[in-house]
Tab-separated table of N, CA and C in Angstrom:
chain	number	residue	atom	x	y	z
Q	292	UNK	N	94.726	77.597	110.410
Q	292	UNK	CA	93.671	77.987	110.097
Q	292	UNK	C	93.619	77.375	108.649
Q	293	UNK	N	92.070	76.405	108.370
Q	293	UNK	CA	92.241	76.147	106.727
Q	293	UNK	C	91.685	77.280	106.176
Q	294	UNK	N	91.712	77.138	104.497
Q	294	UNK	CA	91.458	79.269	103.548
Q	294	UNK	C	91.355	78.108	102.560
Q	295	UNK	N	89.886	78.140	102.537
Q	295	UNK	CA	89.462	77.438	101.024
Q	295	UNK	C	89.299	78.876	100.262
Q	296	UNK	N	89.091	77.670	98.507
Q	296	UNK	CA	88.903	78.593	97.757
Q	296	UNK	C	88.395	80.095	97.352
Q	297	UNK	N	86.883	79.353	98.356
Q	297	UNK	CA	85.832	81.153	98.754
Q	297	UNK	C	86.453	82.112	99.679
Q	298	UNK	N	87.573	81.940	100.568
Q	298	UNK	CA	88.781	82.761	101.010
Q	298	UNK	C	89.442	82.921	100.348
Q	299	UNK	N	90.272	82.150	99.376
Q	299	UNK	CA	91.553	83.273	98.618
Q	299	UNK	C	90.504	84.141	97.894
Q	300	UNK	N	89.485	83.977	97.467
Q	300	UNK	CA	89.023	84.917	96.653
Q	300	UNK	C	88.605	86.499	96.557
Q	301	UNK	N	88.244	86.002	98.300
Q	301	UNK	CA	87.707	87.115	99.498
Q	301	UNK	C	89.251	87.503	99.497
Q	302	UNK	N	89.925	86.763	99.551
Q	302	UNK	CA	91.814	87.833	99.331
Q	302	UNK	C	91.994	88.539	99.016
Q	303	UNK	N	91.701	87.564	97.670
Q	303	UNK	CA	92.719	88.543	96.391
Q	303	UNK	C	92.553	89.802	95.355
Q	304	UNK	N	90.179	89.357	96.488
Q	304	UNK	CA	89.768	90.523	96.048
Q	304	UNK	C	90.223	92.286	96.595
Q	305	UNK	N	90.579	92.086	97.979
Q	305	UNK	CA	90.641	92.472	99.682
Q	305	UNK	C	92.330	93.332	99.069
Q	306	UNK	N	93.768	92.336	97.942
Q	306	UNK	CA	94.468	93.019	97.677
Q	306	UNK	C	94.364	93.872	96.152
Q	307	UNK	N	93.436	93.616	95.828
Q	307	UNK	CA	93.546	93.311	94.734
Q	307	UNK	C	92.524	94.646	94.159
Q	308	UNK	N	91.931	95.000	95.351
Q	308	UNK	CA	90.568	95.893	95.321
Q	308	UNK	C	90.224	96.729	96.824
Q	309	UNK	N	91.205	96.884	97.410
Q	309	UNK	CA	91.509	97.457	98.440
Q	309	UNK	C	89.900	98.453	99.136
Q	310	UNK	N	89.814	99.267	98.000
Q	310	UNK	CA	89.175	100.657	98.655
Q	310	UNK	C	87.912	99.785	98.209
Q	311	UNK	N	87.154	98.596	97.763
Q	311	UNK	CA	86.180	98.684	97.186
Q	311	UNK	C	85.301	98.408	98.687
Q	312	UNK	N	84.467	98.420	98.754
Q	312	UNK	CA	82.769	97.818	99.687
Q	312	UNK	C	83.196	96.661	99.603
Q	313	UNK	N	82.332	95.492	100.669
Q	313	UNK	CA	82.030	94.685	101.035
Q	313	UNK	C	81.015	93.724	100.132
Q	314	UNK	N	80.109	95.071	99.913
Q	314	UNK	CA	78.805	94.973	99.256
Q	314	UNK	C	79.572	94.675	97.205
Q	315	UNK	N	80.208	95.271	97.358
Q	315	UNK	CA	80.863	94.971	96.067
Q	315	UNK	C	81.500	94.125	95.979
Q	316	UNK	N	82.456	93.621	96.720
Q	316	UNK	CA	82.984	92.100	96.563
Q	316	UNK	C	81.433	91.355	96.723
Q	317	UNK	N	81.029	90.874	97.252
Q	317	UNK	CA	80.263	90.233	97.428
Q	317	UNK	C	79.524	90.333	96.136
Q	318	UNK	N	78.675	91.470	95.537
Q	318	UNK	CA	78.327	91.725	93.931
Q	318	UNK	C	79.312	90.737	92.839
Q	319	UNK	N	80.850	91.353	93.353
Q	319	UNK	CA	81.518	90.584	92.466
Q	319	UNK	C	81.448	88.638	92.382
Q	320	UNK	N	81.257	88.437	93.579
Q	320	UNK	CA	81.895	87.466	93.889
Q	320	UNK	C	79.711	86.057	94.209
Q	321	UNK	N	79.146	87.283	93.433
Q	321	UNK	CA	77.825	86.347	93.843
Q	321	UNK	C	77.274	85.110	94.456
Q	322	UNK	N	77.775	86.537	96.181
Q	322	UNK	CA	77.430	85.519	97.545
Q	322	UNK	C	77.082	86.592	98.298
Q	323	UNK	N	75.790	87.196	98.910
Q	323	UNK	CA	75.927	87.982	100.130
Q	323	UNK	C	76.189	88.559	101.175
Q	324	UNK	N	76.430	89.373	101.467
Q	324	UNK	CA	77.003	90.473	102.023
Q	324	UNK	C	77.184	89.984	102.656
Q	325	UNK	N	76.150	89.372	103.987
Q	325	UNK	CA	76.959	89.238	105.085
Q	325	UNK	C	77.824	88.518	105.287
Q	326	UNK	N	77.681	86.699	104.013
Q	326	UNK	CA	78.530	86.122	103.407
Q	326	UNK	C	80.363	86.826	103.902
Q	327	UNK	N	79.993	87.312	102.341
Q	327	UNK	CA	81.705	87.818	102.916
Q	327	UNK	C	82.142	88.780	104.458
Q	328	UNK	N	81.295	89.649	105.020
Q	328	UNK	CA	81.731	90.783	105.867
Q	328	UNK	C	81.994	89.316	107.374
Q	329	UNK	N	81.463	88.187	107.574
Q	329	UNK	CA	81.798	86.682	107.908
Q	329	UNK	C	82.607	86.268	107.748
Q	330	UNK	N	83.375	85.668	106.643
Q	330	UNK	CA	84.523	85.519	106.118
Q	330	UNK	C	85.676	86.163	106.370
Q	331	UNK	N	85.745	87.406	105.920
Q	331	UNK	CA	86.713	88.743	106.595
Q	331	UNK	C	86.646	88.071	108.299
Q	332	UNK	N	85.453	88.513	108.489
Q	332	UNK	CA	85.750	88.916	110.526
Q	332	UNK	C	86.256	87.419	110.586
Q	333	UNK	N	86.242	86.408	109.994
Q	333	UNK	CA	86.409	84.841	110.160
Q	333	UNK	C	88.236	85.129	110.220
Q	334	UNK	N	88.941	85.119	108.977
Q	334	UNK	CA	89.691	85.635	108.200
Q	334	UNK	C	91.277	86.761	109.467
Q	335	UNK	N	89.706	87.807	110.094
Q	335	UNK	CA	90.905	88.719	111.184
Q	335	UNK	C	91.007	88.289	112.104
Q	336	UNK	N	90.217	87.277	112.518
Q	336	UNK	CA	90.654	86.924	114.619
Q	336	UNK	C	91.185	85.631	114.261
Q	337	UNK	N	91.435	85.011	113.078
Q	337	UNK	CA	91.777	83.618	112.459
Q	337	UNK	C	93.751	84.057	112.547
Q	338	UNK	N	93.480	85.872	112.136
Q	338	UNK	CA	95.680	85.791	112.348
Q	338	UNK	C	95.329	85.631	110.056
Q	339	UNK	N	94.690	85.848	109.760
Q	339	UNK	CA	95.240	85.514	108.234
Q	339	UNK	C	95.653	86.892	107.843
Q	340	UNK	N	94.524	87.984	108.167
Q	340	UNK	CA	93.983	89.175	107.424
Q	340	UNK	C	95.184	90.014	108.497
Q	341	UNK	N	96.042	91.050	108.578
Q	341	UNK	CA	96.782	91.758	110.013
Q	341	UNK	C	96.244	93.020	109.806
Q	342	UNK	N	96.142	93.524	109.130
Q	342	UNK	CA	96.098	94.489	109.381
Q	342	UNK	C	95.106	95.099	107.657
Q	343	UNK	N	94.563	96.492	108.164
Q	343	UNK	CA	93.911	96.943	105.920
Q	343	UNK	C	94.309	98.488	106.109
Q	344	UNK	N	95.710	99.120	106.979
Q	344	UNK	CA	95.806	100.607	106.984
Q	344	UNK	C	97.062	100.673	105.106
Q	345	UNK	N	96.382	101.914	105.064
Q	345	UNK	CA	97.523	102.045	103.730
Q	345	UNK	C	99.217	101.687	104.601
Q	346	UNK	N	99.868	101.348	102.647
Q	346	UNK	CA	101.082	100.756	103.036
Q	346	UNK	C	101.864	102.160	102.764
Q	347	UNK	N	102.853	101.931	103.792
Q	347	UNK	CA	103.811	103.992	103.261
Q	347	UNK	C	105.037	103.415	102.624
Q	348	UNK	N	105.089	104.073	101.881
Q	348	UNK	CA	106.674	104.207	100.907
Q	348	UNK	C	107.855	104.824	102.002
Q	349	UNK	N	108.885	103.958	102.737
Q	349	UNK	CA	110.032	105.284	103.386
Q	349	UNK	C	110.317	106.222	103.152
Q	350	UNK	N	111.003	106.022	101.600
Q	350	UNK	CA	111.171	106.333	100.376
Q	350	UNK	C	110.825	107.965	100.073
Q	351	UNK	N	109.229	108.006	100.322
Q	351	UNK	CA	108.635	109.213	100.096
Q	351	UNK	C	108.456	109.723	101.144
Q	352	UNK	N	108.661	109.157	102.858
Q	352	UNK	CA	108.580	110.398	104.065
Q	352	UNK	C	110.481	110.564	103.937
Q	353	UNK	N	110.893	110.448	102.937
Q	353	UNK	CA	112.262	111.592	103.491
Q	353	UNK	C	113.311	109.663	103.664
Q	354	UNK	N	113.281	108.695	103.892
Q	354	UNK	CA	113.743	107.758	104.529
Q	354	UNK	C	114.225	106.930	103.175
Q	355	UNK	N	115.179	107.210	101.737
Q	355	UNK	CA	115.144	106.587	100.362
Q	355	UNK	C	116.416	104.888	100.896
Q	356	UNK	N	117.167	105.281	101.887
Q	356	UNK	CA	117.893	103.983	102.011
Q	356	UNK	C	117.675	103.255	102.863
Q	357	UNK	N	117.524	101.983	101.835
Q	357	UNK	CA	117.439	101.072	102.466
Q	357	UNK	C	118.543	99.809	103.613
Q	358	UNK	N	118.542	99.037	104.375
Q	358	UNK	CA	119.602	98.628	104.739
Q	358	UNK	C	118.730	97.280	105.827
Q	359	UNK	N	119.198	96.154	105.797
Q	359	UNK	CA	119.466	94.796	106.434
Q	359	UNK	C	120.491	95.034	107.659
Q	360	UNK	N	120.662	95.023	108.660
Q	360	UNK	CA	121.193	95.041	109.490
Q	360	UNK	C	121.484	93.613	110.403
Q	361	UNK	N	122.301	92.676	109.997
Q	361	UNK	CA	122.209	91.774	111.223
Q	361	UNK	C	123.011	92.350	112.483
Q	362	UNK	N	122.093	91.733	113.458
Q	362	UNK	CA	123.074	91.601	115.228
Q	362	UNK	C	122.979	90.637	115.766
Q	363	UNK	N	124.632	90.599	116.101
Q	363	UNK	CA	124.724	89.114	116.808
Q	363	UNK	C	124.602	89.635	118.584
Q	364	UNK	N	123.928	88.851	119.738
Q	364	UNK	CA	123.574	89.397	120.538
Q	364	UNK	C	124.000	88.213	121.443
Q	365	UNK	N	124.399	88.732	122.989
Q	365	UNK	CA	125.232	87.941	124.057
Q	365	UNK	C	123.956	87.231	124.248
Q	366	UNK	N	124.556	86.241	124.630
Q	366	UNK	CA	123.233	84.805	124.805
Q	366	UNK	C	122.795	85.536	126.244
Q	367	UNK	N	121.118	84.955	126.210
Q	367	UNK	CA	120.407	85.980	127.466
Q	367	UNK	C	119.780	86.922	127.284
Q	368	UNK	N	120.093	87.377	126.173
Q	368	UNK	CA	120.050	89.514	125.840
Q	368	UNK	C	118.955	89.235	124.705
Q	369	UNK	N	118.436	88.488	124.132
Q	369	UNK	CA	117.683	88.536	123.018
Q	369	UNK	C	116.777	89.428	123.448
Q	370	UNK	N	115.266	89.018	124.774
Q	370	UNK	CA	114.433	89.820	124.660
Q	370	UNK	C	114.893	91.339	124.886
Q	371	UNK	N	115.777	91.699	125.301
Q	371	UNK	CA	115.775	93.137	125.834
Q	371	UNK	C	116.823	93.561	124.925
Q	372	UNK	N	117.132	92.998	124.035
Q	372	UNK	CA	118.013	94.012	122.652
Q	372	UNK	C	116.282	94.202	121.617
Q	373	UNK	N	115.523	92.978	121.924
Q	373	UNK	CA	114.478	93.547	121.023
Q	373	UNK	C	113.470	94.024	121.395
Q	374	UNK	N	113.603	94.854	122.869
Q	374	UNK	CA	112.841	95.395	122.884
Q	374	UNK	C	113.332	97.005	122.821
Q	375	UNK	N	114.440	97.239	122.696
Q	375	UNK	CA	115.384	98.381	122.439
Q	375	UNK	C	115.685	98.305	121.287
Q	376	UNK	N	115.389	97.604	120.484
Q	376	UNK	CA	114.721	97.516	118.830
Q	376	UNK	C	113.686	98.710	118.999
Q	377	UNK	N	112.470	98.104	119.219
Q	377	UNK	CA	110.848	98.517	118.941
Q	377	UNK	C	111.456	100.031	119.124
Q	378	UNK	N	112.708	100.933	120.098
Q	378	UNK	CA	112.872	102.189	120.523
Q	378	UNK	C	113.074	102.880	119.145
Q	379	UNK	N	113.752	102.615	118.300
Q	379	UNK	CA	114.380	102.995	117.530
Q	379	UNK	C	113.791	102.965	116.641
Q	380	UNK	N	112.520	104.587	115.752
Q	380	UNK	CA	112.133	104.635	114.820
Q	380	UNK	C	113.270	104.246	113.636
Q	381	UNK	N	114.023	104.256	113.060
Q	381	UNK	CA	114.265	103.936	111.649
Q	381	UNK	C	114.390	102.548	111.681
Q	382	UNK	N	114.109	101.566	112.432
Q	382	UNK	CA	114.378	100.009	112.387
Q	382	UNK	C	112.565	99.883	112.009
Q	383	UNK	N	111.585	99.265	110.866
Q	383	UNK	CA	111.031	99.322	109.857
Q	383	UNK	C	110.387	97.819	110.821
Q	384	UNK	N	110.824	96.434	110.795
Q	384	UNK	CA	110.994	95.589	112.097
Q	384	UNK	C	112.450	94.858	111.950
Q	385	UNK	N	112.236	94.074	112.667
Q	385	UNK	CA	113.337	92.966	114.115
Q	385	UNK	C	112.858	91.749	113.602
Q	386	UNK	N	113.035	90.833	113.423
Q	386	UNK	CA	112.750	89.484	112.844
Q	386	UNK	C	114.404	88.138	114.142
Q	387	UNK	N	114.208	87.573	114.961
Q	387	UNK	CA	114.833	86.890	115.435
Q	387	UNK	C	115.656	85.849	114.390
Q	388	UNK	N	116.525	85.390	114.045
Q	388	UNK	CA	117.435	84.166	113.567
Q	388	UNK	C	117.955	82.978	113.447
Q	389	UNK	N	118.357	82.598	112.712
Q	389	UNK	CA	119.053	81.137	112.864
Q	389	UNK	C	119.703	81.989	111.546
Q	390	UNK	N	121.606	81.010	112.213
Q	390	UNK	CA	122.544	81.610	110.702
Q	390	UNK	C	123.587	82.019	111.251
Q	391	UNK	N	123.309	83.537	110.389
Q	391	UNK	CA	125.186	83.996	110.711
Q	391	UNK	C	124.243	84.979	112.004
Q	392	UNK	N	123.644	85.107	112.358
Q	392	UNK	CA	123.204	86.918	113.408
Q	392	UNK	C	121.967	85.926	114.388
Q	393	UNK	N	121.633	86.814	115.282
Q	393	UNK	CA	121.193	86.769	115.981
Q	393	UNK	C	119.138	87.479	116.126
Q	394	UNK	N	119.778	88.686	115.129
Q	394	UNK	CA	118.664	89.055	114.937
Q	394	UNK	C	118.496	90.242	113.932
Q	395	UNK	N	117.540	90.242	112.914
Q	395	UNK	CA	117.719	90.746	111.233
Q	395	UNK	C	117.200	91.478	111.675
Q	396	UNK	N	117.265	92.480	111.038
Q	396	UNK	CA	116.776	95.006	111.376
Q	396	UNK	C	116.709	94.936	109.676
Q	397	UNK	N	115.663	95.712	109.502
Q	397	UNK	CA	115.593	96.408	107.820
Q	397	UNK	C	115.389	97.458	108.464
Q	398	UNK	N	116.495	98.640	108.339
Q	398	UNK	CA	116.504	99.734	109.102
Q	398	UNK	C	116.642	100.755	107.534
Q	399	UNK	N	115.415	102.159	107.625
Q	399	UNK	CA	115.740	103.234	106.704
Q	399	UNK	C	116.759	103.916	107.531
Q	400	UNK	N	116.809	105.037	106.190
Q	400	UNK	CA	117.597	106.291	106.861
Q	400	UNK	C	117.517	106.903	105.463
Q	401	UNK	N	117.314	108.386	105.879
Q	401	UNK	CA	118.104	109.753	105.575
Q	401	UNK	C	118.832	109.468	103.924
Q	402	UNK	N	120.155	108.916	104.257
Q	402	UNK	CA	121.370	109.384	103.943
Q	402	UNK	C	122.480	107.849	104.506
Q	403	UNK	N	123.439	108.030	103.461
Q	403	UNK	CA	124.627	107.242	104.383
Q	403	UNK	C	124.517	107.364	106.002
Q	404	UNK	N	125.138	108.334	106.169
Q	404	UNK	CA	126.041	109.379	107.185
Q	404	UNK	C	124.628	109.233	108.290
Q	405	UNK	N	123.103	109.269	108.259
Q	405	UNK	CA	121.965	109.051	108.975
Q	405	UNK	C	121.955	107.166	109.234
Q	406	UNK	N	122.258	106.970	108.482
Q	406	UNK	CA	122.462	104.980	108.556
Q	406	UNK	C	123.601	104.664	109.243
Q	407	UNK	N	125.652	104.988	109.003
Q	407	UNK	CA	125.694	105.175	109.718
Q	407	UNK	C	125.108	105.435	111.263
Q	408	UNK	N	125.335	106.566	111.100
Q	408	UNK	CA	124.099	106.788	113.274
Q	408	UNK	C	123.341	106.157	114.185
Q	409	UNK	N	122.423	105.595	113.594
Q	409	UNK	CA	121.958	104.894	112.725
Q	409	UNK	C	122.158	103.094	113.398
Q	410	UNK	N	123.715	102.878	112.821
Q	410	UNK	CA	124.293	101.431	112.838
Q	410	UNK	C	124.602	101.945	114.518
Q	411	UNK	N	124.990	102.535	114.871
Q	411	UNK	CA	125.631	103.738	115.878
Q	411	UNK	C	125.109	103.269	117.109
Q	412	UNK	N	123.714	103.011	116.596
Q	412	UNK	CA	122.936	103.878	117.990
Q	412	UNK	C	123.227	102.245	118.291
Q	413	UNK	N	123.169	101.747	117.282
Q	413	UNK	CA	122.641	99.785	117.548
Q	413	UNK	C	123.298	98.847	118.024
Q	414	UNK	N	125.110	98.700	117.680
Q	414	UNK	CA	125.899	98.870	118.526
Q	414	UNK	C	126.459	98.868	120.519
Q	415	UNK	N	125.596	100.306	120.338
Q	415	UNK	CA	126.008	100.353	122.068
Q	415	UNK	C	124.563	100.179	122.583
Q	416	UNK	N	123.576	99.730	121.899
Q	416	UNK	CA	122.700	98.970	122.907
Q	416	UNK	C	123.687	97.768	123.547
Q	417	UNK	N	122.908	97.422	124.743
Q	417	UNK	CA	123.845	96.761	125.792
Q	417	UNK	C	123.244	95.081	125.211
Q	418	UNK	N	124.305	94.369	124.547
Q	418	UNK	CA	123.609	92.962	125.075
Q	418	UNK	C	123.951	92.691	123.251
Q	419	UNK	N	124.184	93.380	122.450
Q	419	UNK	CA	124.729	93.582	121.256
Q	419	UNK	C	126.512	93.877	120.887
Q	420	UNK	N	126.565	92.495	120.788
Q	420	UNK	CA	127.967	92.160	120.107
Q	420	UNK	C	128.384	92.762	119.150
Q	421	UNK	N	128.052	92.920	117.595
Q	421	UNK	CA	128.562	93.091	116.543
Q	421	UNK	C	127.708	93.153	115.361
Q	422	UNK	N	127.523	93.983	114.513
Q	422	UNK	CA	126.745	94.395	113.437
Q	422	UNK	C	126.972	94.014	112.518
Q	423	UNK	N	125.954	93.834	110.889
Q	423	UNK	CA	127.170	93.058	109.936
Q	423	UNK	C	125.882	94.657	109.282
Q	424	UNK	N	126.239	94.722	108.572
Q	424	UNK	CA	124.978	95.509	107.337
Q	424	UNK	C	124.800	95.389	105.916
Q	425	UNK	N	123.835	95.029	104.926
Q	425	UNK	CA	123.625	95.136	104.198
Q	425	UNK	C	123.258	96.136	103.041
Q	426	UNK	N	123.606	97.244	102.541
Q	426	UNK	CA	122.324	98.138	101.885
Q	426	UNK	C	121.628	97.277	100.572
Q	427	UNK	N	120.613	97.608	100.135
Q	427	UNK	CA	119.660	97.597	100.024
Q	427	UNK	C	119.975	98.308	98.726
Q	428	UNK	N	120.243	98.258	97.259
Q	428	UNK	CA	121.303	99.262	96.441
Q	428	UNK	C	118.552	99.289	95.296
Q	429	UNK	N	118.588	98.234	94.856
Q	429	UNK	CA	117.224	98.690	94.031
Q	429	UNK	C	116.273	96.887	94.406
Q	430	UNK	N	115.279	97.969	94.633
Q	430	UNK	CA	114.412	96.619	95.005
Q	430	UNK	C	113.366	96.246	93.823
Q	431	UNK	N	113.825	94.522	93.916
Q	431	UNK	CA	113.714	93.601	92.420
Q	431	UNK	C	112.301	92.915	92.625
Q	432	UNK	N	111.571	92.897	94.108
Q	432	UNK	CA	110.711	91.807	94.399
Q	432	UNK	C	110.536	92.760	95.139
Q	433	UNK	N	108.971	93.681	94.850
Q	433	UNK	CA	108.146	94.208	95.772
Q	433	UNK	C	107.487	93.241	96.754
Q	434	UNK	N	107.206	93.167	98.322
Q	434	UNK	CA	106.804	93.195	98.761
Q	434	UNK	C	105.053	92.960	98.512
Q	435	UNK	N	104.910	91.666	98.508
Q	435	UNK	CA	103.342	91.087	97.420
Q	435	UNK	C	102.815	89.809	98.411
Q	436	UNK	N	101.475	89.510	98.287
Q	436	UNK	CA	101.512	88.013	98.591
Q	436	UNK	C	100.143	87.680	97.768
Q	437	UNK	N	99.820	88.671	96.811
Q	437	UNK	CA	99.115	87.807	96.078
Q	437	UNK	C	98.823	86.722	95.283
Q	438	UNK	N	100.708	86.519	94.440
Q	438	UNK	CA	100.808	85.096	94.048
Q	438	UNK	C	101.028	83.694	95.506
Q	439	UNK	N	100.821	84.680	96.012
Q	439	UNK	CA	101.327	83.064	97.110
Q	439	UNK	C	99.581	82.850	97.402
Q	440	UNK	N	98.835	84.047	97.508
Q	440	UNK	CA	97.203	84.006	97.922
Q	440	UNK	C	96.361	82.939	95.953
Q	441	UNK	N	97.139	83.933	94.963
Q	441	UNK	CA	96.523	82.492	94.096
Q	441	UNK	C	96.821	81.120	94.098
Q	442	UNK	N	98.148	81.059	94.426
Q	442	UNK	CA	98.650	78.995	94.341
Q	442	UNK	C	97.883	78.750	95.406
Q	443	UNK	N	97.852	79.510	96.616
Q	443	UNK	CA	96.542	78.902	97.927
Q	443	UNK	C	95.151	78.565	96.758
Q	444	UNK	N	95.115	79.502	96.562
Q	444	UNK	CA	93.968	79.709	95.793
Q	444	UNK	C	93.491	78.140	94.939
Q	445	UNK	N	94.626	78.012	93.798
Q	445	UNK	CA	94.327	76.264	93.466
Q	445	UNK	C	94.648	75.355	93.620
Q	446	UNK	N	95.210	75.520	94.467
Q	446	UNK	CA	95.808	73.882	95.446
Q	446	UNK	C	94.380	73.650	95.885
Q	447	UNK	N	93.662	74.470	96.728
Q	447	UNK	CA	92.097	74.202	97.254
Q	447	UNK	C	91.250	74.384	96.273
Q	448	UNK	N	91.463	75.162	95.136
Q	448	UNK	CA	90.075	74.612	94.821
Q	448	UNK	C	89.456	73.471	94.171
Q	449	UNK	N	88.188	73.352	93.880
Q	449	UNK	CA	87.573	71.917	93.345
Q	449	UNK	C	88.068	71.890	91.697
Q	450	UNK	N	88.051	70.430	92.013
Q	450	UNK	CA	89.045	70.313	90.623
Q	450	UNK	C	87.459	70.182	89.870
Q	451	UNK	N	87.773	70.451	88.485
Q	451	UNK	CA	86.012	70.388	87.815
Q	451	UNK	C	86.510	69.452	86.331
Q	452	UNK	N	85.210	69.003	86.315
Q	452	UNK	CA	85.286	67.948	85.243
Q	452	UNK	C	84.838	68.237	84.223
């Protein structure tokens, strides 16, 4: 889907002012409310906007330990291991990857002992051959998309004379 300059302006507002109304976005952008709503609806339909809920902190929920666990999986078992990972609440994300492992998971835990318990649970899943764990020490760049949206907006903006 092509994202144009107006779309990126709307996306920036959604990121920078997520609790603002569509009517207020329209006022800020000096366009009709219906236009803003139609654009937001299209961005949702096309998968550009994938959610609108709150962003939660695992640390504030009592899970301050963050680790990345790489899993090596027996050939032909990737789908079933992926499904089994979905049943582990401490796994907040999982991706199929190339390179040193088959799956990369982002795991949160209450403490190092809890992390070890989660890793032991993963090792026992049918199809998991080996794991490798890296514990995050400090977040250096938080999850963000605003810089990307800004750069897309600059690339799609019409040249000014």
